[in-house]
């Protein structure tokens, strides 16, 4: 009752403003929204002090000393509802300036105010960049959506909020995919301070939420109980690079559209387990710090990562906030996961049906295109020396479960079967009666021993 009408009154006092007639949000004719329509401002009385307030309100920095070349500008169409604006220059918003009703009489030349602010899309010199974050959520990839504009954090109102909008946020935060259906509104604790955005309507191609259509910054008819919450599928994407295969290497995390590294402070085997499980690479065998697989490039996204080992994804482990660290790339974390190929039901551990671990389960390889070159790669990968044969047609019995690979084409130099050219994982036109196998020479570990024995015998003979 009284509270809400008071609130409505407060809202009606805010003065939404925009600059129109140019390609930039930070240059153009000054327009104020009143009674639902955009009205121009009379050039009489408009001065540098008012321009300073408006540029600041729009998050566009300071006004340039040089006015727009065409200023003062003729208003387009009807010059209705012209207003005079008188500011001292210190005001935070136009709403704190003196606004006088204007009309054709008080604004005789019909010349309207224009302003040329430094900024361009909120990214001009001296401006804090646009930023996004999820606050007050149970985990890193869920929470109340907050945007930073002109150095101040604020929330987003859920009027017109859609799954497409959420998808743009996901893309920008690099935190998996948006969860929930259109119309579902995840809620978190209401925010405080500004409500920066309302009526956001993304088309889906935007790189950043700030490029989506929305009302003028700071203009809305909402309360914090309508703050947008976002739940992302979570796992910030991860990868292992610069190693012999996709299950060994330097750990990198994808966040804010950029791959970055993880610092080895507090890093341990539990973290490696989480990484290997998330990548479908089996168990983590070792957690290595000190940039064993080379130094990455900036950013260093995570530091002080402490996993219990039970997390489904690295981004659910405890860590300092994204990008906050006291590390150099000499401390980049690497991970080695379990070898992800095995040989089943052969006469020795170096022959059998080829099975490969992917996406959490063991599956087989179809024999279409299977030949000695591929067998060489497998034998080397499992540490069994060179290949003797590449049996086809389920020679070692039929496997069960997925047929992970088909039409494998290896050059022979690959360090792992998964690095050969393959049709996409799990897509094939085979049955398990076509499961591929290999026979390898034997444990390559034996060769140094055999060589050692030979040298020993030769020495004995010579002596
Ligand atoms: C994302 O990166 C851009 C620069 O590429 C930066 O301006 C922006 O602030 C970053 N956003 C977040 C959420 O870190
Ligand atoms: C991986 O496994 C999950 C569930 O086990 C399944 O939903 C998903 O489709 C699988 N992905 C592939 C590429 O097979
Ligand atoms: C093992 O391979 C033999 C053929 O060498 C086959 O007859 C048998 O069914 C296989 N067993 C399993 C469990 O795959
Ligand atoms: C195996 O197949 C690949 C691709 O079809 C081919 O390039 C390669 O020469 C073949 N290797 C042998 C030993 O036939």
CSV table of N, CA and C and ligand atoms in Angstrom, one decimal, residues 129-132 173 255-256 258 301, ligand 1:
chain,number,residue,atom,x,y,z
A,129,UNK,N,35.8,-1.2,-16.8
A,129,UNK,CA,35.2,-2.0,-17.8
A,129,UNK,C,33.9,-2.6,-17.3
A,130,UNK,N,33.0,-3.0,-18.3
A,130,UNK,CA,31.8,-3.8,-17.9
A,130,UNK,C,32.3,-5.2,-17.4
A,131,UNK,N,31.7,-5.6,-16.3
A,131,UNK,CA,32.0,-6.9,-15.8
A,131,UNK,C,30.7,-7.6,-15.3
A,132,UNK,N,30.8,-8.9,-15.2
A,132,UNK,CA,29.7,-9.7,-14.8
A,132,UNK,C,30.1,-10.6,-13.6
A,173,UNK,N,30.7,-15.8,-19.2
A,173,UNK,CA,31.3,-16.3,-17.9
A,173,UNK,C,32.1,-17.6,-18.2
A,255,UNK,N,37.4,-19.6,-18.7
A,255,UNK,CA,36.5,-18.6,-18.0
A,255,UNK,C,36.5,-17.3,-18.7
A,256,UNK,N,35.4,-16.7,-18.8
A,256,UNK,CA,35.3,-15.3,-19.5
A,256,UNK,C,36.0,-15.4,-20.8
A,258,UNK,N,38.2,-17.1,-22.1
A,258,UNK,CA,39.7,-17.2,-22.2
A,258,UNK,C,40.2,-18.4,-21.4
A,301,UNK,N,43.9,-18.3,-13.8
A,301,UNK,CA,42.5,-18.1,-13.3
A,301,UNK,C,42.3,-18.6,-11.9
B,1,LIG,C1,36.4,-10.6,-19.3
B,1,LIG,O1,37.5,-10.2,-20.1
B,1,LIG,C2,37.4,-8.9,-20.6
B,1,LIG,C3,38.6,-8.6,-21.5
B,1,LIG,O2,38.8,-9.6,-22.4
B,1,LIG,C4,37.4,-7.9,-19.5
B,1,LIG,O3,37.2,-6.6,-19.9
B,1,LIG,C5,36.2,-8.3,-18.6
B,1,LIG,O4,36.2,-7.5,-17.5
B,1,LIG,C6,36.3,-9.7,-18.1
B,1,LIG,N1,35.1,-10.1,-17.4
B,1,LIG,C7,35.1,-10.8,-16.3
B,1,LIG,C8,33.8,-11.2,-15.7
B,1,LIG,O5,36.2,-11.1,-15.7
